[in-house]
């Protein structure tokens, strides 16, 4: 199997609470307890000679505009060799719990600017992860009208910038045909340990594509 990582590569995961997953903000090496940790562990197991460094810069509650405000500090400054971005569900969630609407056009412009900055200021290989939502509880079903256009935006950006892509919405939907959706995400948004394992496996497969 071809090894995707060079010796000493830095992999940076950035996003919201799903990436954060309880990391210690006071410890720059803290990976939290979710897919970032699982992926780092698997990278270390598969490629010990590569000595890959993994960073987690997820922050609870963040939207794409929050990423924009901290992009230089939390992304560009680290000069990652691999950059994984997982954002979007809070741009939908705030619409329904706080009335803060992010249009698909604004979402596209802000997200695209992050990718432009990354391409211009780093040599990072980019992995985009699409957000998902499952129909638990029942009110999550109406979120689709807001989330689906944002997922399409991320897919368009993946094509434009020729990134790796992790199609989580379809993956979680497919796996939820076999068991209750809450098995993968009890609130329809935040993955269970099994859900985080799904993300990690899909991420590694995307990187090896």
Coordinates of C-alpha atoms in Angstrom, one line a residue:
X1 CA 0.0 0.0 0.0
X2 CA 1.2 3.5 -0.9
X3 CA 2.0 5.5 2.2
X4 CA 0.2 8.9 2.0
X5 CA 2.3 10.6 4.6
X6 CA 5.9 11.9 4.4
X7 CA 8.2 11.6 7.4
X8 CA 7.4 14.3 10.0
X9 CA 4.1 15.4 8.3
X10 CA 1.7 17.5 10.4
X11 CA -2.0 16.6 10.1
X12 CA -4.4 19.3 11.3
X13 CA -8.1 18.7 12.1
X14 CA -10.2 21.8 12.4
X15 CA -13.9 22.3 12.9
X16 CA -16.6 22.4 15.6
X17 CA -17.6 20.3 18.6
X18 CA -17.5 17.0 16.6
X19 CA -13.8 17.6 16.0
X20 CA -13.2 19.2 19.4
X21 CA -14.8 16.3 21.3
X22 CA -13.6 17.4 24.7
X23 CA -10.0 18.3 23.9
X24 CA -8.0 20.2 26.5
X25 CA -7.5 23.7 25.1
X26 CA -4.5 24.2 27.4
X27 CA -2.6 21.3 25.8
X28 CA -1.7 21.9 22.2
X29 CA -1.3 18.2 21.6
X30 CA -4.7 17.2 23.0
X31 CA -6.8 15.4 20.5
X32 CA -10.1 15.0 22.4
X33 CA -12.0 11.7 22.4
X34 CA -13.4 11.5 18.9
X35 CA -12.5 10.8 15.3
X36 CA -9.4 12.9 15.4
X37 CA -8.0 10.8 18.2
X38 CA -9.0 7.5 16.5
X39 CA -7.5 8.7 13.2
X40 CA -4.3 9.8 14.9
X41 CA -4.0 6.4 16.7
X42 CA -4.5 4.5 13.4
X43 CA -2.0 6.7 11.5
X44 CA 0.5 6.0 14.3
X45 CA -0.2 2.3 14.2
X46 CA 0.1 1.9 10.5
X47 CA 3.0 4.3 9.9
X48 CA 5.2 4.4 13.0
X49 CA 8.3 5.2 10.9
X50 CA 6.7 8.4 9.5
X51 CA 6.4 10.0 12.9
X52 CA 3.3 12.0 11.8
X53 CA 2.2 14.8 14.1
X54 CA -1.5 15.3 14.6
X55 CA -3.2 18.5 15.9
X56 CA -6.8 19.2 16.8
X57 CA -8.2 22.7 16.6
X58 CA -11.9 22.0 16.8
X59 CA -13.9 24.4 19.0
X60 CA -17.4 23.7 20.3
X61 CA -20.2 25.6 18.6
X62 CA -18.2 27.1 15.8
X63 CA -19.6 28.0 12.4
X64 CA -17.7 28.8 9.2
X65 CA -17.5 32.5 10.2
X66 CA -15.8 31.5 13.4
X67 CA -13.2 29.5 11.5
X68 CA -12.5 32.6 9.3
X69 CA -11.7 34.7 12.4
X70 CA -9.1 32.2 13.6
X71 CA -7.8 30.8 10.4
X72 CA -4.4 32.4 10.5
X73 CA -3.7 31.4 14.1
X74 CA -5.3 28.0 14.1
X75 CA -4.5 26.8 10.6
X76 CA -2.0 28.8 8.5
X77 CA 0.4 29.4 11.4
X78 CA 0.8 25.6 11.8
X79 CA 1.7 25.1 8.1
X80 CA 0.0 21.7 8.0
X81 CA 1.0 19.1 5.4
X82 CA -2.6 17.7 5.6
X83 CA -5.6 19.9 6.6
X84 CA -9.0 18.3 7.4
X85 CA -12.0 20.7 7.6
X86 CA -15.3 19.6 9.2
X87 CA -17.7 22.5 9.6
X88 CA -21.3 23.4 8.8
X89 CA -23.8 21.8 11.2
X90 CA -23.8 24.8 13.5
X91 CA -24.5 27.1 10.6
X92 CA -27.7 25.1 10.3
X93 CA -28.4 24.6 14.0
X94 CA -28.2 28.3 14.9
X95 CA -30.9 28.9 12.2
X96 CA -33.3 26.8 14.2
X97 CA -32.3 27.5 17.8
X98 CA -31.3 31.2 17.5
X99 CA -32.7 32.5 14.3
X100 CA -29.1 33.2 13.0
X101 CA -29.4 32.3 9.3
X102 CA -26.4 31.6 7.1
X103 CA -27.3 31.6 3.4
X104 CA -25.7 29.1 1.1
X105 CA -24.1 32.0 -0.7
X106 CA -22.5 33.4 2.4
X107 CA -21.5 29.9 3.5
X108 CA -19.9 29.4 0.0
X109 CA -18.0 32.7 0.0
X110 CA -16.6 32.3 3.5
X111 CA -15.6 28.6 3.1
X112 CA -14.1 29.3 -0.3
X113 CA -12.0 32.1 1.1
X114 CA -10.5 29.7 3.7
X115 CA -9.5 27.3 0.9
X116 CA -8.0 30.1 -1.1
X117 CA -5.9 31.3 1.9
X118 CA -4.8 27.7 2.5
X119 CA -3.8 27.1 -1.1
X120 CA -1.9 30.4 -1.3
X121 CA -0.2 30.2 2.1
X122 CA 0.5 26.5 2.7
X123 CA 1.3 23.3 0.8
X124 CA -1.4 21.4 2.6
X125 CA -3.3 18.5 1.0
X126 CA -6.9 19.2 1.9
X127 CA -9.6 16.9 3.1
X128 CA -13.2 18.2 3.3
X129 CA -15.7 16.5 5.5
X130 CA -19.4 17.1 4.9
X131 CA -21.7 17.5 7.9
X132 CA -24.6 15.2 8.5
X133 CA -27.8 15.1 10.5
X134 CA -29.9 12.1 11.5
X135 CA -33.7 12.3 12.2
X136 CA -33.3 12.0 16.0
X137 CA -35.1 13.7 17.6
X138 CA -37.9 14.2 15.1
X139 CA -37.4 17.9 14.6
X140 CA -34.1 17.3 13.0
X141 CA -35.9 16.2 9.8
X142 CA -36.8 19.9 9.0
X143 CA -33.1 20.8 9.2
X144 CA -32.5 19.1 5.9
X145 CA -33.9 22.2 4.0
X146 CA -31.1 24.3 5.5
X147 CA -28.3 21.7 5.6
X148 CA -28.7 20.1 2.2
X149 CA -27.7 23.3 0.2
X150 CA -24.6 23.7 2.5
X151 CA -23.6 20.1 1.8
X152 CA -23.9 20.8 -1.9
X153 CA -21.7 23.9 -1.4
X154 CA -18.9 21.7 0.2
X155 CA -19.2 19.2 -2.6
X156 CA -18.8 22.0 -5.2
X157 CA -15.7 23.3 -3.3
X158 CA -14.2 19.9 -3.2
X159 CA -14.5 19.7 -7.0
X160 CA -13.2 23.2 -7.6
X161 CA -10.2 22.7 -5.3
X162 CA -9.7 19.0 -6.1
X163 CA -9.6 18.0 -2.5
X164 CA -10.1 14.6 -0.8
X165 CA -13.7 14.3 0.3
X166 CA -15.5 12.4 3.1
X167 CA -19.3 12.0 2.3
X168 CA -20.6 11.6 5.8
X169 CA -24.2 12.5 5.3
X170 CA -24.7 9.6 2.9
X171 CA -22.5 7.3 5.0
X172 CA -24.5 7.9 8.2
X173 CA -27.8 7.6 6.4
X174 CA -26.8 4.3 4.9
X175 CA -25.6 2.9 8.2
X176 CA -28.8 4.1 9.8
X177 CA -30.8 1.7 7.7
X178 CA -29.4 -1.2 9.6
X179 CA -29.9 0.1 13.2
X180 CA -31.7 2.9 14.9
X181 CA -30.0 6.3 13.9
X182 CA -29.5 7.1 17.5
X183 CA -26.9 4.3 17.6
X184 CA -24.6 6.5 15.5
X185 CA -25.6 9.9 17.0
X186 CA -28.0 10.2 19.9
X187 CA -29.0 13.8 19.2
X188 CA -28.8 13.4 15.4
X189 CA -25.6 15.5 15.3
X190 CA -22.9 14.4 17.8
X191 CA -21.5 11.0 17.0
X192 CA -21.4 8.2 19.5
X193 CA -18.1 6.3 19.8
X194 CA -19.3 4.0 17.0
X195 CA -20.1 7.1 14.9
X196 CA -16.7 8.6 15.4
X197 CA -15.2 5.2 14.3
X198 CA -17.3 5.6 11.1
X199 CA -15.8 9.0 10.5
X200 CA -12.3 7.9 11.1
X201 CA -12.5 4.9 8.8
X202 CA -14.0 7.1 6.0
X203 CA -11.3 9.7 6.5
X204 CA -8.5 7.2 6.2
X205 CA -10.1 5.7 3.1
X206 CA -10.4 9.2 1.5
X207 CA -6.7 9.9 2.2
X208 CA -5.7 6.6 0.5
X209 CA -7.9 7.3 -2.5

